[in-house]
Tab-separated table of C-alpha atoms in Angstrom:
chain	number	residue	atom	x	y	z
T	629	MET	CA	0.012	-0.149	-0.182
T	630	ARG	CA	2.628	2.545	0.784
T	631	GLN	CA	4.437	1.513	-2.351
T	632	THR	CA	1.732	2.513	-4.168
T	633	GLU	CA	1.073	5.859	-2.713
T	634	LEU	CA	4.649	6.753	-3.462
T	635	SER	CA	4.122	5.531	-7.003
T	636	ARG	CA	1.226	7.765	-7.486
T	637	GLU	CA	2.763	10.641	-5.927
T	638	TRP	CA	6.100	10.115	-8.032
T	639	LYS	CA	3.762	9.724	-11.485
T	640	MET	CA	2.394	13.283	-10.337
T	641	MET	CA	5.215	15.205	-9.480
T	642	GLN	CA	6.765	13.812	-13.174
T	643	LYS	CA	3.354	15.650	-14.162
T	644	ILE	CA	3.705	18.537	-12.749
T	645	ALA	CA	7.432	18.747	-13.794
T	646	ALA	CA	6.571	17.897	-17.486
T	647	VAL	CA	3.497	20.856	-17.476
T	648	PHE	CA	6.771	23.437	-15.805
T	649	CYS	CA	9.199	21.833	-18.270
T	650	ALA	CA	6.324	23.429	-21.342
T	651	ALA	CA	5.394	26.208	-19.734
T	652	ILE	CA	9.355	27.222	-19.482
T	653	LEU	CA	9.658	25.940	-23.138
T	654	LEU	CA	6.764	28.206	-24.666
T	655	ALA	CA	8.101	31.444	-22.629
T	656	VAL	CA	11.588	30.870	-24.451
T	657	LEU	CA	9.551	30.204	-27.523
T	658	CYS	CA	7.800	33.113	-26.890
T	659	ALA	CA	10.877	35.370	-26.477
T	660	ALA	CA	12.223	34.149	-29.326
T	661	CYS	CA	9.718	35.226	-31.517
T	662	LYS	CA	9.461	38.635	-29.966
T	663	SER	CA	13.021	38.967	-30.599
T	664	LYS	CA	12.321	38.083	-34.331
T	665	GLU	CA	10.109	41.268	-34.307
T	666	LEU	CA	11.730	44.524	-35.882
T	667	PRO	CA	11.557	47.431	-33.908
T	668	ASP	CA	9.339	49.963	-33.854
T	669	THR	CA	11.165	52.621	-36.228
T	670	TYR	CA	12.698	52.677	-39.344
T	671	ILE	CA	15.125	50.127	-40.671
T	672	GLU	CA	17.097	50.653	-43.896
T	673	GLY	CA	16.776	47.874	-46.285
T	674	SER	CA	13.376	46.857	-45.369
T	675	ASP	CA	11.106	50.019	-44.649
T	676	TYR	CA	9.135	51.841	-46.922
T	677	GLN	CA	11.266	54.473	-48.528
T	678	TYR	CA	8.709	57.601	-47.471
T	679	MET	CA	11.870	60.119	-47.758
T	680	ASN	CA	12.043	59.545	-51.510
T	681	MET	CA	8.112	59.983	-52.156
T	682	GLU	CA	7.306	62.870	-54.442
T	683	SER	CA	4.546	64.499	-53.233
T	684	LEU	CA	0.975	63.077	-54.113
T	685	ARG	CA	2.246	60.324	-55.950
T	686	PHE	CA	2.173	57.495	-52.951
T	687	THR	CA	4.062	54.806	-55.185
T	688	LEU	CA	7.612	55.666	-55.724
T	689	ARG	CA	9.796	56.326	-59.200
T	690	HIS	CA	13.391	55.971	-57.136
T	691	VAL	CA	14.801	54.042	-54.582
T	692	ARG	CA	17.948	53.080	-52.975
T	693	GLY	CA	18.911	49.165	-52.834
T	694	SER	CA	21.656	47.685	-51.242
T	695	LYS	CA	24.029	48.350	-54.692
T	696	GLY	CA	22.756	51.769	-55.090
T	697	PRO	CA	19.870	53.799	-56.324
T	698	TYR	CA	17.239	52.964	-59.009
T	699	VAL	CA	15.024	55.375	-60.844
T	700	LEU	CA	11.791	54.078	-63.272
T	701	HIS	CA	11.235	56.271	-66.345
T	702	GLY	CA	9.100	55.292	-69.149
T	703	ASP	CA	8.683	51.784	-68.892
T	704	TYR	CA	12.281	51.023	-67.606
T	705	ILE	CA	13.868	50.807	-64.731
T	706	TYR	CA	17.254	51.923	-64.104
T	707	PHE	CA	20.509	51.667	-62.278
T	708	ILE	CA	22.828	54.508	-60.921
T	709	ASP	CA	26.288	53.208	-60.892
T	710	GLU	CA	27.959	55.810	-58.161
T	711	GLY	CA	31.194	54.434	-59.023
T	712	SER	CA	31.212	55.684	-62.968
T	713	ASN	CA	28.281	58.477	-62.522
T	714	LEU	CA	26.364	56.572	-65.230
T	715	ILE	CA	22.259	55.772	-65.373
T	716	LEU	CA	22.515	52.068	-66.674
T	717	PRO	CA	18.834	50.088	-67.397
T	718	LEU	CA	18.731	47.163	-65.237
T	719	CYS	CA	19.078	44.034	-67.333
T	720	ASN	CA	22.539	42.407	-68.028
T	721	LYS	CA	22.021	40.348	-71.040
T	722	ALA	CA	24.533	41.112	-73.216
T	723	ASP	CA	22.789	40.767	-76.707
T	724	CYS	CA	19.837	43.296	-75.516
T	725	LEU	CA	19.656	46.695	-76.770
T	726	HIS	CA	17.924	47.886	-73.911
T	727	ASP	CA	15.822	50.959	-74.605
T	728	GLN	CA	17.748	51.360	-77.406
T	729	GLU	CA	15.409	48.327	-79.515
T	730	THR	CA	13.124	49.355	-82.105
T	731	ASP	CA	11.327	46.177	-82.452
T	732	PRO	CA	8.222	46.094	-80.392
T	733	GLU	CA	8.323	42.165	-80.233
T	734	LYS	CA	11.795	42.445	-78.751
T	735	TYR	CA	10.949	45.063	-75.828
T	736	ALA	CA	10.194	42.874	-73.089
T	737	TYR	CA	13.043	40.995	-73.715
T	738	CYS	CA	14.903	42.907	-71.825
T	739	ASN	CA	15.099	42.540	-67.462
T	740	ALA	CA	14.885	46.802	-67.692
T	741	CYS	CA	11.750	46.826	-69.435
T	742	MET	CA	8.672	46.928	-67.575
T	743	LEU	CA	5.959	46.309	-70.828
T	744	PRO	CA	4.009	42.681	-71.015
T	745	ALA	CA	5.067	40.145	-73.351
T	746	ASP	CA	1.620	40.671	-75.358
T	747	GLY	CA	2.477	44.029	-76.306
T	748	PHE	CA	-0.071	45.672	-74.225
T	749	PRO	CA	0.926	49.241	-72.508
T	750	THR	CA	1.809	49.461	-69.138
T	751	GLY	CA	-0.209	51.272	-66.603
T	752	GLN	CA	0.887	53.566	-63.737
T	753	LEU	CA	4.184	51.898	-62.486
T	754	GLY	CA	5.909	52.382	-59.836
T	755	ILE	CA	9.271	50.699	-57.698
T	756	SER	CA	9.665	49.694	-54.427
T	757	TYR	CA	12.767	48.106	-52.770
T	758	CYS	CA	12.543	45.603	-49.856
T	759	ASN	CA	15.181	42.891	-48.252
T	760	GLY	CA	17.680	42.695	-51.530
T	761	VAL	CA	14.920	42.444	-54.029
T	762	LEU	CA	13.492	45.218	-56.421
T	763	TYR	CA	9.391	45.172	-57.456
T	764	CYS	CA	8.031	46.826	-59.688
T	765	LEU	CA	3.869	47.103	-59.897
T	766	ASP	CA	1.917	48.191	-63.089
T	767	ASP	CA	-1.680	48.732	-62.429
T	768	GLY	CA	-2.717	47.605	-65.389
T	769	PHE	CA	-4.115	49.390	-68.515
T	770	ASN	CA	-7.355	48.980	-70.459
T	771	ALA	CA	-7.555	44.906	-70.841
T	772	SER	CA	-4.374	44.323	-69.154
T	773	PRO	CA	-4.252	43.164	-66.021
T	774	PRO	CA	-2.428	44.918	-63.234
T	775	THR	CA	0.585	42.922	-62.520
T	776	LEU	CA	3.908	42.449	-59.758
T	777	TYR	CA	7.179	41.973	-61.052
T	778	ARG	CA	10.026	41.084	-58.710
T	779	LEU	CA	13.747	42.140	-60.144
T	780	SER	CA	17.154	41.042	-58.807
T	781	GLU	CA	19.191	44.031	-58.418
T	782	ASP	CA	22.109	42.989	-60.514
T	783	GLY	CA	19.588	42.697	-63.998
T	784	SER	CA	20.210	39.058	-64.249
T	785	LYS	CA	16.541	38.241	-63.393
T	786	LYS	CA	13.269	39.212	-63.877
T	787	GLU	CA	9.730	37.367	-63.132
T	788	GLN	CA	6.180	37.795	-62.554
T	789	VAL	CA	5.489	37.663	-58.892
T	790	TYR	CA	1.447	38.261	-58.993
T	791	GLN	CA	-1.427	39.165	-60.891
T	792	TRP	CA	-4.815	40.331	-60.130
T	793	ASP	CA	-8.079	39.831	-61.936
T	794	ASN	CA	-11.234	41.983	-62.858
T	795	CYS	CA	-10.057	44.450	-60.140
T	796	SER	CA	-8.651	47.866	-59.917
T	797	ILE	CA	-5.212	48.536	-57.988
T	798	ASN	CA	-4.686	51.800	-56.874
T	799	GLU	CA	-2.055	52.946	-54.138
T	800	TRP	CA	0.003	51.233	-52.598
T	801	LEU	CA	3.570	50.226	-50.902
T	802	ILE	CA	5.706	47.617	-49.755
T	803	HIS	CA	7.005	47.777	-46.431
T	804	ARG	CA	8.319	44.571	-44.639
T	805	ASP	CA	7.828	41.961	-47.018
T	806	VAL	CA	4.140	42.782	-47.139
T	807	LEU	CA	2.443	44.797	-50.040
T	808	TYR	CA	-0.236	46.835	-48.859
T	809	PHE	CA	-2.920	47.907	-51.570
T	810	THR	CA	-6.110	49.518	-52.048
T	811	LYS	CA	-8.287	47.120	-54.096
T	812	GLN	CA	-11.448	48.673	-56.626
T	813	VAL	CA	-14.219	45.944	-57.386
T	814	HIS	CA	-17.069	46.690	-59.199
T	815	GLU	CA	-19.938	43.946	-58.156
T	816	ASN	CA	-23.390	43.363	-59.847
T	817	ILE	CA	-25.882	42.886	-57.081
T	818	ASP	CA	-29.572	42.627	-57.402
T	819	GLY	CA	-29.296	44.284	-60.802
T	820	LYS	CA	-27.306	47.565	-59.865
T	821	ILE	CA	-23.199	47.870	-59.872
T	822	LYS	CA	-21.759	48.455	-56.305
T	823	GLU	CA	-18.186	49.328	-55.847
T	824	ASN	CA	-16.393	47.553	-53.246
T	825	VAL	CA	-13.252	49.243	-52.133
T	826	GLN	CA	-10.581	47.562	-49.442
T	827	LEU	CA	-7.476	48.024	-48.342
T	828	MET	CA	-5.481	44.805	-48.405
T	829	SER	CA	-2.104	43.065	-47.838
T	830	LEU	CA	-0.033	39.980	-49.593
T	831	SER	CA	2.829	38.495	-48.157
T	832	LEU	CA	5.985	38.525	-50.380
T	833	THR	CA	7.912	35.702	-48.304
T	834	ASP	CA	4.477	33.313	-48.439
T	835	PRO	CA	4.432	30.819	-51.521
T	836	ALA	CA	0.509	30.370	-50.890
T	837	LYS	CA	0.523	34.321	-52.075
T	838	LYS	CA	-2.731	34.971	-50.428
T	839	GLU	CA	-4.263	38.480	-50.218
T	840	LYS	CA	-5.608	39.841	-46.553
T	841	PRO	CA	-8.194	42.190	-45.826
T	842	VAL	CA	-6.842	45.043	-43.796
T	843	PHE	CA	-9.470	47.640	-44.241
T	844	SER	CA	-13.206	47.570	-45.676
T	845	ALA	CA	-15.173	50.798	-46.035
T	846	ASP	CA	-18.839	51.298	-45.519
T	847	ALA	CA	-20.964	50.163	-48.329
T	848	ASP	CA	-22.987	52.991	-48.560
T	849	LEU	CA	-20.157	55.589	-48.618
T	850	ASP	CA	-19.382	57.350	-52.000
T	851	ILE	CA	-15.521	57.036	-51.910
T	852	PHE	CA	-13.040	59.452	-53.476
T	853	THR	CA	-9.941	58.199	-52.092
T	854	LEU	CA	-9.125	55.434	-49.403
T	855	GLY	CA	-5.214	55.484	-49.455
T	856	LYS	CA	-2.999	58.033	-49.025
T	857	PRO	CA	-0.585	55.081	-47.528
T	858	LYS	CA	2.037	55.410	-45.577
T	859	ALA	CA	4.473	52.910	-43.303
T	860	TYR	CA	6.841	53.026	-40.708
T	861	GLY	CA	7.843	50.571	-38.206
T	862	ASN	CA	5.033	48.586	-36.780
T	863	HIS	CA	2.503	51.137	-38.223
T	864	LEU	CA	0.442	51.397	-41.871
T	865	TYR	CA	-1.432	54.855	-42.295
T	866	PHE	CA	-4.103	55.494	-44.453
T	867	GLN	CA	-6.807	58.087	-44.918
T	868	ILE	CA	-10.440	57.872	-46.500
T	869	LEU	CA	-12.327	60.913	-48.626
T	870	ALA	CA	-15.686	60.103	-49.372
T	871	TYR	CA	-19.440	61.060	-48.985
T	872	THR	CA	-21.811	59.823	-47.107
T	873	PRO	CA	-25.462	59.167	-48.390
T	874	SER	CA	-27.446	61.944	-49.702
T	875	GLU	CA	-30.850	62.598	-50.899
T	876	GLU	CA	-30.131	66.072	-52.295
T	877	GLU	CA	-27.186	67.189	-55.042
T	878	ILE	CA	-23.784	67.553	-53.348
T	879	ASP	CA	-22.432	70.962	-53.960
T	880	ASP	CA	-19.994	73.769	-51.867
T	881	ASP	CA	-22.775	74.763	-50.066
T	882	ASN	CA	-23.547	71.759	-48.664
T	883	PHE	CA	-20.833	69.360	-48.864
T	884	LEU	CA	-19.688	69.828	-44.918
T	885	THR	CA	-22.811	67.602	-44.244
T	886	TYR	CA	-21.432	64.679	-45.454
T	887	LEU	CA	-18.270	65.189	-46.225
T	888	TYR	CA	-16.659	61.673	-44.784
T	889	TYR	CA	-12.413	62.135	-43.893
T	890	LYS	CA	-10.899	59.997	-41.622
T	891	THR	CA	-7.366	59.187	-40.795
T	892	PHE	CA	-6.467	55.508	-39.401
T	893	VAL	CA	-3.838	53.562	-38.129
T	894	TYR	CA	-3.026	49.679	-38.719
T	895	ASP	CA	-1.190	48.203	-35.708
T	896	ILE	CA	0.943	45.281	-38.091
T	897	LEU	CA	1.872	43.331	-35.049
T	898	ASN	CA	-1.646	43.381	-33.391
T	899	ASP	CA	-3.443	43.508	-36.598
T	900	THR	CA	-5.935	46.373	-35.508
T	901	VAL	CA	-7.308	49.310	-36.987
T	902	THR	CA	-7.860	52.610	-35.052
T	903	GLU	CA	-9.129	56.006	-36.099
T	904	ILE	CA	-6.575	58.852	-35.327
T	905	VAL	CA	-8.516	61.851	-33.967
T	906	LEU	CA	-7.002	65.369	-32.938
T	907	PRO	CA	-8.181	67.056	-29.566
T	908	GLY	CA	-10.556	69.946	-29.277
T	909	THR	CA	-11.072	70.097	-33.321
T	910	SER	CA	-14.552	71.427	-34.672
T	911	GLN	CA	-16.555	69.415	-36.881
T	912	THR	CA	-15.356	70.889	-39.870
T	913	GLU	CA	-11.739	70.347	-39.213
T	914	PHE	CA	-10.343	67.173	-40.518
T	915	ILE	CA	-6.970	65.726	-40.653
T	916	SER	CA	-5.512	66.807	-44.045
T	917	SER	CA	-2.103	65.122	-44.121
T	918	LEU	CA	0.735	62.987	-42.056
T	919	GLU	CA	4.115	63.024	-41.965
T	920	LEU	CA	6.732	61.065	-40.004
T	921	TRP	CA	9.507	63.065	-37.861
T	922	ASN	CA	11.818	61.339	-35.167
T	923	ASP	CA	9.564	58.583	-34.864
T	924	LYS	CA	6.513	60.296	-34.109
T	925	ILE	CA	3.931	61.695	-36.577
T	926	LEU	CA	3.293	64.781	-37.396
T	927	LEU	CA	-0.499	65.886	-38.378
T	928	SER	CA	-1.894	68.782	-40.418
T	929	SER	CA	-5.597	70.315	-38.653
T	930	PHE	CA	-7.195	71.573	-41.873
T	931	ASP	CA	-10.796	73.754	-41.338
T	932	PHE	CA	-12.765	73.356	-44.244
T	933	ALA	CA	-15.523	76.110	-42.923
T	934	PRO	CA	-16.107	79.154	-45.261
T	935	GLY	CA	-14.173	81.978	-44.426
T	936	GLY	CA	-11.467	79.880	-42.133
T	937	THR	CA	-7.987	81.196	-41.804
T	938	ALA	CA	-5.688	80.967	-44.114
T	939	GLU	CA	-3.053	78.902	-41.299
T	940	SER	CA	-3.437	75.765	-39.921
T	941	ASP	CA	-2.171	74.031	-36.885
T	942	TRP	CA	0.008	70.996	-36.926
T	943	TYR	CA	0.035	68.206	-33.964
T	944	ILE	CA	2.725	65.511	-32.894
T	945	ALA	CA	2.018	62.364	-31.843
T	946	GLU	CA	2.959	58.895	-31.123
T	947	LEU	CA	3.389	56.696	-33.723
T	948	ASP	CA	-0.003	54.927	-32.868
T	949	GLY	CA	-1.654	58.288	-32.980
T	950	SER	CA	-2.112	58.792	-29.200
T	951	ASN	CA	-1.116	61.927	-27.154
T	952	PRO	CA	-1.150	64.593	-29.694
T	953	GLU	CA	-0.159	68.083	-28.955
T	954	ILE	CA	0.379	71.357	-30.868
T	955	PHE	CA	3.354	70.913	-32.809
T	956	MET	CA	3.494	74.096	-34.716
T	957	ARG	CA	0.713	76.673	-34.823
T	958	ASP	CA	-0.252	79.009	-37.665
T	959	VAL	CA	1.502	76.990	-40.502
T	960	PRO	CA	0.111	78.120	-43.789
T	961	LYS	CA	-2.486	76.315	-45.775
T	962	TYR	CA	-1.312	74.113	-48.038
T	963	SER	CA	2.054	74.061	-47.003
T	964	SER	CA	3.896	70.504	-45.711
T	965	PHE	CA	5.974	69.110	-43.376
T	966	VAL	CA	8.585	66.496	-44.921
T	967	SER	CA	11.371	64.464	-43.562
T	968	ASP	CA	14.550	62.683	-44.828
T	969	GLY	CA	15.465	61.133	-41.309
T	970	THR	CA	17.643	63.795	-40.440
T	971	TYR	CA	16.348	67.200	-41.331
T	972	LEU	CA	12.505	68.173	-41.539
T	973	TYR	CA	11.616	70.536	-44.255
T	974	LEU	CA	8.363	72.757	-44.424
T	975	THR	CA	7.584	73.431	-48.294
T	976	ASN	CA	5.159	75.640	-50.057
T	977	ALA	CA	5.223	73.357	-52.953
T	978	HIS	CA	1.788	72.085	-52.934
T	979	LYS	CA	0.608	75.960	-52.865
T	980	VAL	CA	2.482	76.567	-56.164
T	981	ALA	CA	1.334	73.450	-57.552
T	982	ARG	CA	-2.370	74.801	-56.966
T	983	GLY	CA	-1.708	77.801	-58.385
T	984	GLU	CA	-1.800	79.967	-55.158
T	985	GLU	CA	2.001	80.803	-55.274
T	986	ASP	CA	3.727	81.986	-57.985
T	987	GLU	CA	6.839	79.184	-58.771
T	988	ASP	CA	9.691	81.972	-58.010
T	989	ASN	CA	8.336	82.038	-54.649
T	990	LEU	CA	8.866	78.217	-54.086
T	991	ILE	CA	10.807	77.647	-50.875
T	992	TYR	CA	11.943	74.865	-48.370
T	993	GLU	CA	12.742	75.623	-44.957
T	994	VAL	CA	14.826	73.342	-43.036
T	995	PHE	CA	14.407	72.505	-39.126
T	996	ASP	CA	16.581	70.604	-36.974
T	997	ASN	CA	15.771	67.890	-34.106
T	998	ASN	CA	15.148	71.151	-31.855
T	999	LEU	CA	13.391	72.819	-34.524
T	1000	GLU	CA	16.095	75.592	-35.115
T	1001	LYS	CA	15.676	76.430	-38.658
T	1002	ILE	CA	18.991	76.029	-40.231
T	1003	ASP	CA	18.582	76.982	-43.721
T	1004	THR	CA	16.331	77.510	-46.603
T	1005	PHE	CA	16.832	76.585	-50.413
T	1006	LYS	CA	15.415	76.426	-53.751
T	1007	PRO	CA	14.888	73.656	-56.308
T	1008	PRO	CA	17.872	74.170	-59.266
T	1009	THR	CA	16.646	76.531	-61.771
T	1010	THR	CA	17.903	74.310	-64.672
T	1011	ILE	CA	15.758	71.775	-64.577
T	1012	ILE	CA	12.080	71.241	-64.066
T	1013	PHE	CA	10.256	69.169	-61.071
T	1014	HIS	CA	6.654	68.812	-60.104
T	1015	GLU	CA	5.855	69.497	-56.649
T	1016	ILE	CA	7.930	68.132	-53.703
T	1017	LEU	CA	11.140	67.301	-54.203
T	1018	PRO	CA	11.927	63.615	-53.048
T	1019	LEU	CA	14.689	64.190	-49.793
T	1020	GLY	CA	16.176	61.359	-48.819
T	1021	THR	CA	19.814	60.585	-48.120
T	1022	ASP	CA	22.604	62.654	-47.839
T	1023	VAL	CA	23.116	62.381	-51.765
T	1024	MET	CA	19.732	62.306	-53.898
T	1025	TYR	CA	19.486	61.442	-57.511
T	1026	LEU	CA	16.807	63.484	-58.726
T	1027	GLN	CA	14.980	62.618	-62.193
T	1028	TYR	CA	13.989	65.572	-64.257
T	1029	SER	CA	12.519	66.229	-68.270
T	1030	SER	CA	13.178	68.565	-70.373
T	1031	GLY	CA	9.676	69.916	-70.045
T	1032	ASP	CA	9.069	70.640	-73.794
T	1033	GLU	CA	6.062	68.376	-74.965
T	1034	ASN	CA	7.619	67.630	-78.066
T	1035	SER	CA	10.946	66.200	-76.412
T	1036	THR	CA	11.611	62.941	-74.929
T	1037	ALA	CA	14.547	64.217	-73.418
T	1038	TRP	CA	15.262	63.572	-69.614
T	1039	GLY	CA	17.975	62.808	-67.291
T	1040	VAL	CA	18.864	62.525	-63.796
T	1041	VAL	CA	21.063	64.586	-61.201
T	1042	GLN	CA	23.004	64.248	-58.559
T	1043	TRP	CA	22.373	66.643	-55.545
T	1044	ASP	CA	25.158	66.211	-52.684
T	1045	LYS	CA	23.172	67.910	-49.886
T	1046	GLN	CA	25.113	70.554	-48.137
T	1047	ILE	CA	22.121	71.965	-45.818
T	1048	GLY	CA	23.263	75.212	-43.789
T	1049	THR	CA	25.054	76.684	-46.709
T	1050	TYR	CA	22.323	77.825	-49.149
T	1051	HIS	CA	20.683	80.787	-47.206
T	1052	GLY	CA	17.647	80.948	-49.702
T	1053	ASP	CA	19.492	80.298	-52.836
T	1054	PRO	CA	18.748	77.395	-55.545
T	1055	ILE	CA	20.516	74.312	-54.811
T	1056	ASP	CA	22.765	74.661	-58.221
T	1057	LYS	CA	25.849	74.794	-56.791
T	1058	ASP	CA	25.659	70.989	-55.965
T	1059	VAL	CA	23.994	69.742	-58.412
T	1060	VAL	CA	25.730	67.509	-61.089
T	1061	LYS	CA	23.906	65.906	-64.373
T	1062	ILE	CA	24.928	62.095	-64.534
T	1063	LYS	CA	25.759	60.469	-68.082
T	1064	ARG	CA	23.467	58.151	-69.887
């Protein structure tokens, strides 16, 4: 009898020990998983290169990879060889004429050329770099479906990664090996055409390549924009501009009654979406833009009320949108902050683009981490840029076109940024043309 009791006690102790060991193993595995999570800040090489974005273009035309910068022009992707200062088509085929090819049937043979093999023209193209790979998304043109391509950095390989059917792909970005995109589908429901707009994600490392919904807009909204995406750390930001249902015609007098303008943040790790709101704003005030600065977000408060002031306030908040507080008051409307990760720039480029400011008055004010204004400068005088300059890195490669509608001439200049030396002058002295 005594031996039986001892045996039971021993078996019980073994079970307890097993449960204890399992708990320790689970804790170790959880800790290991968390240790693999990337920090909630900008990680070079894997994160969306927000500092290279030009104004309202939410897809990039130039990115920096591990071997150097890449630019997109027309239907071709080019590599800038920083050693020789040459612009080279991203194709290493010795028997390829690249962008000098005149036979349309041979265009698609070039790895740098993004024209489909069936001869259809491309739609709007954008490029992105992530973890050693270059991506190009063609949003499609007429019968040609949206398509995502993957290219090697040395130009040796180009392959189709994913293709969509019966939908439109609008604004998109690639961040930490995930493609985030706005998908627009028209559905016939009870004889009526309904528009379904969703923000989706697609893991580029998952062989299954399965789309996952991130956010679905309310079905009764008349949507103008679901997008304006930006990504930073473990957060994705996007906005909705729409109108709520109305039985009357919406015009300049009543549009505020039906305006639906919201900003959201998607927590990538927790898979949750939250609206970002600002304190003390009126029913006619909305967040019009979001910028990134020092591991925080900057938010502009825009008042749509008739007869409003010519200025707006900017707020600063945590990456999840919490704890917003005033960052800068009385910033001229339609002016915008942009960041290159080192400096913060305030520019009136949007006002110039809207025709509310003369082109000669286009200016960039530069602030340091202490928000001390340390310089001002103007864009180059010899080439034409559209809206905001991409401002990433100390050495920038900026594309330009001739400005002549009858000419296809284009090029790239190298800007060796010397912040603190311009004092309101154009950046001409530090701009050098790159050879093609």
